Short mmCIF file of C-alpha atoms in Angstrom, two decimals:
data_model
loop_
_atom_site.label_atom_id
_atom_site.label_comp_id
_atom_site.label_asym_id
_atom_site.label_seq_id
_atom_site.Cartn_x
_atom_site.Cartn_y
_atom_site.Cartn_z
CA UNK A 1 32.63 62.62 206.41
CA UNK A 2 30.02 61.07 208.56
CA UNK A 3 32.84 58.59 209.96
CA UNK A 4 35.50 61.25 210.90
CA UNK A 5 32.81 63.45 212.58
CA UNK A 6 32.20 60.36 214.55
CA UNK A 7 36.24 59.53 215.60
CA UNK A 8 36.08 63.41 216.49
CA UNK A 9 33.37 62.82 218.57
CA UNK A 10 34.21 59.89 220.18
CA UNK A 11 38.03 61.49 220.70
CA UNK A 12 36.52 64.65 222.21
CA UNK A 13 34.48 62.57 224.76
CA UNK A 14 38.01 60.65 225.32
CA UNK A 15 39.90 63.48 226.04
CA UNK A 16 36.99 65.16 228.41
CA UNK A 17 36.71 62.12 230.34
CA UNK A 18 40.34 61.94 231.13
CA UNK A 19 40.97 65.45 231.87
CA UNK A 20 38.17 64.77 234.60
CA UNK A 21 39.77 61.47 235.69
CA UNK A 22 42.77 63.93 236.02
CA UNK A 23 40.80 66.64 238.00
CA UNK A 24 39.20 64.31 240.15
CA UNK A 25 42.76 62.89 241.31
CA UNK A 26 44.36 66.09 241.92
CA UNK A 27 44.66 67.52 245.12
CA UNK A 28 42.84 70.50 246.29
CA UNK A 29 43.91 72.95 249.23
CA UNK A 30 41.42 74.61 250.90
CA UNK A 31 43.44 76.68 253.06
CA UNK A 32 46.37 77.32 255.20
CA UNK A 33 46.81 78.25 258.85
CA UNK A 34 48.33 80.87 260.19
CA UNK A 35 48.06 83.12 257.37
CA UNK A 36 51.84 84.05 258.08
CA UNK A 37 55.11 84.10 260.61
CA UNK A 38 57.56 86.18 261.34
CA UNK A 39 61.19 85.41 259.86
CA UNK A 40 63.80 84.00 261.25
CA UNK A 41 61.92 81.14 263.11
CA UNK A 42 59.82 78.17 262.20
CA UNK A 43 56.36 77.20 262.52
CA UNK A 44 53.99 74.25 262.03
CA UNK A 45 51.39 74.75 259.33
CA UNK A 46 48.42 73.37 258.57
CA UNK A 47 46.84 72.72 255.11
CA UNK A 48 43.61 71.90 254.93
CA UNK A 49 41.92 70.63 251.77
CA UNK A 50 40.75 67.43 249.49
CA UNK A 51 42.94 64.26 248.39
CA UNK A 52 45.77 64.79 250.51
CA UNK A 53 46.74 61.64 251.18
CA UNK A 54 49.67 60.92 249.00
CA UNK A 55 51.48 64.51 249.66
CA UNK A 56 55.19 64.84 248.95
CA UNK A 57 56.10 68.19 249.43
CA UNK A 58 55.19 72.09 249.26
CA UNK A 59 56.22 73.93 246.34
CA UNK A 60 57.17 77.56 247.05
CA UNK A 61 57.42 80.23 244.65
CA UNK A 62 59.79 82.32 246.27
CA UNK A 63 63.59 81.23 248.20
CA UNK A 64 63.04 81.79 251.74
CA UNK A 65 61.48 79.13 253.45
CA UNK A 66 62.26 75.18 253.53
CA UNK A 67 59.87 72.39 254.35
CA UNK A 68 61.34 70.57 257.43
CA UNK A 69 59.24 68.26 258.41
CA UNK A 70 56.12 67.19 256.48
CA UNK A 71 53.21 64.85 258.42
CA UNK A 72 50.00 63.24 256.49
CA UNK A 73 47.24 63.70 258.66
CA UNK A 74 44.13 62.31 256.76
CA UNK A 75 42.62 62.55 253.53
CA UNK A 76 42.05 66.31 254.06
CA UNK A 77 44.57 67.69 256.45
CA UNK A 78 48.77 68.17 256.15
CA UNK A 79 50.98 69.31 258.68
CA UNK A 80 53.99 70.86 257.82
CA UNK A 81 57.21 72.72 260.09
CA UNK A 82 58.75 74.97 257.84
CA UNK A 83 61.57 76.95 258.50
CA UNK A 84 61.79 80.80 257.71
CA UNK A 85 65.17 82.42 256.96
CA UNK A 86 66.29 85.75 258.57
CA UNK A 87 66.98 86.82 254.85
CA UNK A 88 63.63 86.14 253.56
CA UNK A 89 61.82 88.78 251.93
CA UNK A 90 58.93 90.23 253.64
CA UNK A 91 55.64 89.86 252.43
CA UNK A 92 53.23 87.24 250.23
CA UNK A 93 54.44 83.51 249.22
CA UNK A 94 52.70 81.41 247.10
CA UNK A 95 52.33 77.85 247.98
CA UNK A 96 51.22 74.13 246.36
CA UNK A 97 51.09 71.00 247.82
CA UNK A 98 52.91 68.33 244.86
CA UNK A 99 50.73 65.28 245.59
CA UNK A 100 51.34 61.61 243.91
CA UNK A 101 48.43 62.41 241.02
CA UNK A 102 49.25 66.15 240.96
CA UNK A 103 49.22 69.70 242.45
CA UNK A 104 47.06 71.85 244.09
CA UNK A 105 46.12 75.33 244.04
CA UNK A 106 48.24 78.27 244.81
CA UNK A 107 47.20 79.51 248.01
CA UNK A 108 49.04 82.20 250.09
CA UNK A 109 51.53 82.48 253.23
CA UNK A 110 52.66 86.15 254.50
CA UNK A 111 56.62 86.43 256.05
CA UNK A 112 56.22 89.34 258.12
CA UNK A 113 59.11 91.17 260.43
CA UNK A 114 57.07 91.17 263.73
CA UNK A 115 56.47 87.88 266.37
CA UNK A 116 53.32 86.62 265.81
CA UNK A 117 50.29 86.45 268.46
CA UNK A 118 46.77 84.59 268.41
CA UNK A 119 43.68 86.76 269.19
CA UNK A 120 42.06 85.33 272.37
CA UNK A 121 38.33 85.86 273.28
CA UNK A 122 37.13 87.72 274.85
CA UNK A 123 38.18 90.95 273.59
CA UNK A 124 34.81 92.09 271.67
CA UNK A 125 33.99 94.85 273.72
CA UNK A 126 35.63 98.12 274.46
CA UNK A 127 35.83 97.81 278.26
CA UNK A 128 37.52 93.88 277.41
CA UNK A 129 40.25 94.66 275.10
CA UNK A 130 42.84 91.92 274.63
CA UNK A 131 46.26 93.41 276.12
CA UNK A 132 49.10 93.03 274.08
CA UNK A 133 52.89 94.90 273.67
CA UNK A 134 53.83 97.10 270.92
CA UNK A 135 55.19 95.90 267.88
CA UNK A 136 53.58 92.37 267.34
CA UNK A 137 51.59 91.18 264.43
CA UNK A 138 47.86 89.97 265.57
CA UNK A 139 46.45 86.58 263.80
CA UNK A 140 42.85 86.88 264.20
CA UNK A 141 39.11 85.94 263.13
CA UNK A 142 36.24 88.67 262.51
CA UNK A 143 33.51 87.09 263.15
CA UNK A 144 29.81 87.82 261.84
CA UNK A 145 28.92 90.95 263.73
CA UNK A 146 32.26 90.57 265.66
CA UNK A 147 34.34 93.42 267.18
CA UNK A 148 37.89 92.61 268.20
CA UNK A 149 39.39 95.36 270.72
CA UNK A 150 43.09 95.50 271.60
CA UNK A 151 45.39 97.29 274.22
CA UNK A 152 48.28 98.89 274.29
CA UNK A 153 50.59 101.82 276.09
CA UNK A 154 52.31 104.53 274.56
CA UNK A 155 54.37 107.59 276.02
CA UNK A 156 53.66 110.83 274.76
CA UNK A 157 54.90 111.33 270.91
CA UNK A 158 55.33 107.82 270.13
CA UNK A 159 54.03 106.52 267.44
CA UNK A 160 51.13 103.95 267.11
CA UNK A 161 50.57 102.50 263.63
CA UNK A 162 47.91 99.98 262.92
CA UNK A 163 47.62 97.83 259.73
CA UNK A 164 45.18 95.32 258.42
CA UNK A 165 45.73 92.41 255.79
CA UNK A 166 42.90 90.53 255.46
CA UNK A 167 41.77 90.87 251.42
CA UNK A 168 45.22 90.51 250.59
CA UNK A 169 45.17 87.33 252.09
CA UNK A 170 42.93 85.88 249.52
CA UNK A 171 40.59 83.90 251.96
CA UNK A 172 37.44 85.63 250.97
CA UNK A 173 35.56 88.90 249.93
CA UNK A 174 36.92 90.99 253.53
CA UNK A 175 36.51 94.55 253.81
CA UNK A 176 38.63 95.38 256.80
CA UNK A 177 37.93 98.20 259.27
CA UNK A 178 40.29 99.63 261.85
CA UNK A 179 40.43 102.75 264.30
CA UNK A 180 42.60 103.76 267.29
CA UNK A 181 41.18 105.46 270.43
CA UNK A 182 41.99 106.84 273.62
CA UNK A 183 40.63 105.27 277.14
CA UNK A 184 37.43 107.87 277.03
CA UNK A 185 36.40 106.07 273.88
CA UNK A 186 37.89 108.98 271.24
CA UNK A 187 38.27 107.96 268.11
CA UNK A 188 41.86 109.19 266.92
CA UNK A 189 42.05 107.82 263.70
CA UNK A 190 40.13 105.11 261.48
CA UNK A 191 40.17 104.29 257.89
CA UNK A 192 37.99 101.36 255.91
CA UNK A 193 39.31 101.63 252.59
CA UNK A 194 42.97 103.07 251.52
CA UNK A 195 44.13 104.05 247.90
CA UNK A 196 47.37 102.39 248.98
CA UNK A 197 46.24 98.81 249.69
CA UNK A 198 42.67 98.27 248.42
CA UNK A 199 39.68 97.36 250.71
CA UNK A 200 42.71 96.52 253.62
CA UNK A 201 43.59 99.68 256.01
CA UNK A 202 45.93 101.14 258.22
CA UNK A 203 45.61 103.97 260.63
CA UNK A 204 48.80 105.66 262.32
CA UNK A 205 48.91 108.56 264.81
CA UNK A 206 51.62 109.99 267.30
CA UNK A 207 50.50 109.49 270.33
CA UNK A 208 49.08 112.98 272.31
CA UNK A 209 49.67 112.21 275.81
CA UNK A 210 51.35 108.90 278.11
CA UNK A 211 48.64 106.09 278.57
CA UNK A 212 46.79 103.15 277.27
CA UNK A 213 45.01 103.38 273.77
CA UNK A 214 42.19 101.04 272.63
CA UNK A 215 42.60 99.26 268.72
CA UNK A 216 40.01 97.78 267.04
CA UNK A 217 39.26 95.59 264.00
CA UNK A 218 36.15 94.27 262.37
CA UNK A 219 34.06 93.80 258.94
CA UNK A 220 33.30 97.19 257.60
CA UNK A 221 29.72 95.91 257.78
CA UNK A 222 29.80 93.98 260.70
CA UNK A 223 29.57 90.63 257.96
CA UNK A 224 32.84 88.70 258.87
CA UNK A 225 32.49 85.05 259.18
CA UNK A 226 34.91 82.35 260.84
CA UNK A 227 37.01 82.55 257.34
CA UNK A 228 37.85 85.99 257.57
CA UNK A 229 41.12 85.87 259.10
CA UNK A 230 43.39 88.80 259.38
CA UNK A 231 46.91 89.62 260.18
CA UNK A 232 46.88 93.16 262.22
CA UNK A 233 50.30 94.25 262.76
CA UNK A 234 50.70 96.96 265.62
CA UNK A 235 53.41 98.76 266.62
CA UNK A 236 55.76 102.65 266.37
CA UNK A 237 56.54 101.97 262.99
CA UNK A 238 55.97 104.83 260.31
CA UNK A 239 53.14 104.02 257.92
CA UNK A 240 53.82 106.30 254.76
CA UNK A 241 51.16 106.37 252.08
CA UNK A 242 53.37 106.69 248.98
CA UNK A 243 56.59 108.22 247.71
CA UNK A 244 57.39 110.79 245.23
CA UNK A 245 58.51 111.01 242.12
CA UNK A 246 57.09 107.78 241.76
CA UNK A 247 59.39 106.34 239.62
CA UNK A 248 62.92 106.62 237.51
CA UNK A 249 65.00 105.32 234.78
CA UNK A 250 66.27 101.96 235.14
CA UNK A 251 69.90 101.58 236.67
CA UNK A 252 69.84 105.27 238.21
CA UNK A 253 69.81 106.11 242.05
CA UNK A 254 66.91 109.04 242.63
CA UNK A 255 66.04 109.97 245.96
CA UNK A 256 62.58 109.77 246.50
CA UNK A 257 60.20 111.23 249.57
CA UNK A 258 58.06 109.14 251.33
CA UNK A 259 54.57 110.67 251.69
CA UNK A 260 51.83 110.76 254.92
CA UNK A 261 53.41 109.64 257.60
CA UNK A 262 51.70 111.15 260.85
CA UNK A 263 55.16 112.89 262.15
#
C-alpha cells in the first residue's frame, strides 16, 4: 500500500510539473488593437502579449477574414494584415494566435459595417469636440476622469443614433456612458445602462431642427483607464430596442415588429 501511495505521489508531482512546463511555453495574448474594422477592407493588427516569438498563424472562429501577411515583432508583439470580406458577418470574432509550443487565449475582434476613425485629443471638453461625418464608427480610449466630445451636423428630422461597445469588447470591467446634445449644451438623450446590451448604451433621437449636435462618451463614473477602449458607432441609422413576438417555430416565416426606434 505504502509503495503505490508513493508511485501516485510521485506520478501526480510528474504530471503537475509538466502541465506547468506546458503552461509556461504557451503563448499568452494580452490584447489586440483596433478592437475592430469595417468589412470589405484590410487592416494591420497588432497583438500584444507573452511568448510570441515562434507565431504561425491566427486561428479564427468564424469564415470571414484571412491572415495575409503575418510579421514577428519581439517576444511580446505580432503584427498581422488581415483581410475582411464584404460577406462577412457583422459583429464579434474570436481569435488565437497557434504558436510553435501552443495557443493562446481567445481574445476578441468586432467586423462592423461603418469606416473606422481614431479619436484624436483634444476633444475632452464641450467647447473642443472632435469633428467628424455621420455614419463612421469611433475607436477610442476613456481615460480616468476622461470626457470624449464629438461633432456632427444634422438637417431637421434626420436621425442621429449613437452606440457604445466597450464591455462587449471584453478588455475590462467598462461601464459606458453616452448622451447627445444640442450647441446650447441640452441634453437630448443619454442612457448608461440598456436592457438590450448590458452595461454598453446607445442613445438615438430625430433630430429637432438643422445644425451641429455635440456626442459624448465616458466611464459612467468618470473611472476609465488607458484599457478601456471603445468602438462608438455614429450615424442616421435606426436603433430599435427589441422585436415582437420574440420568437417562432423553427422553419416558419413570422413577421415580427421591431420595437423603440425614435421615429
Amino acid at each position: 500500500m505504502k509503495i503505490f501511495l508513493s508511485r501516485f505521489f510521485l506520478m501526480s508531482i510528474t504530471v503537475l510539473a509538466l502541465a506547468s512546463s506546458l503552461k509556461a511555453a504557451s503563448p499568452s495574448l494580452g490584447g489586440i488593437g483596433p478592437r475592430g474594422w469595417q468589412r470589405g477592407t484590410e487592416v494591420e493588427l497588432t497583438f500584444t502579449g507573452a511568448r510570441l516569438t515562434d507565431a504561425k498563424e491566427l486561428l479564427f472562429y468564424r469564415k470571414g477574414i484571412e491572415t495575409t501577411k503575418m510579421t514577428v515583432v519581439s517576444d511580446t508583439q505580432v503584427k498581422a494584415m488581415v483581410k475582411i470580406s464584404p460577406e462577412a458577418g457583422l459583429g464579434e470574432y474570436g481569435i488565437r494566435v497557434r504558436t510553435a509550443t501552443g495557443i493562446s487565449e481567445l481574445r476578441t475582434f468586432y467586423v462592423g459595417a461603418l469606416p473606422v476613425i481614431e479619436e484624436k485629443e483634444p476633444n475632452s471638453e464641450f467647447a473642443t469636440p472632435q469633428k467628424i461625418p455621420m455614419n463612421v464608427t469611433v475607436h477610442g480610449v476613456a481615460n480616468n476622469e476622461d470626457a470624449d466630445y464629438f461633432l456632427v451636423e444634422a438637417k431637421k428630422g434626420e436621425r442621429i443614433s449613437a452606440e457604445v461597445e466597450g464591455m462587449r469588447l471584453g478588455t475590462v470591467v467598462f461601464d459606458p456612458f453616452v448622451a447627445i446634445f444640442n450647441m446650447k449644451r441640452f441634453e437630448l438623450s443619454a442612457r448608461d445602462d440598456s436592457p438590450l446590451t448590458g452595461q454598453d448604451c446607445f442613445a438615438s433621437i430625430v433630430a429637432p431642427e438643422d445644425g451641429q449636435y455635440v456626442i459624448l462618451v465616458r466611464e459612467s463614473a468618470y473611472g476609465g483607464n488607458g484599457n478601456c477602449t471603445y468602438r462608438l458607432h455614429i450615424g442616421n441609422f435606426p436603433r430599435p430596442t427589441g422585436v415582437f413576438p420574440t420568437g417562432g417555430k423553427a422553419g416558419e416565416e413570422i413577421e415580427v415588429t421591431y420595437l423603440g426606434d425614435p421615429t
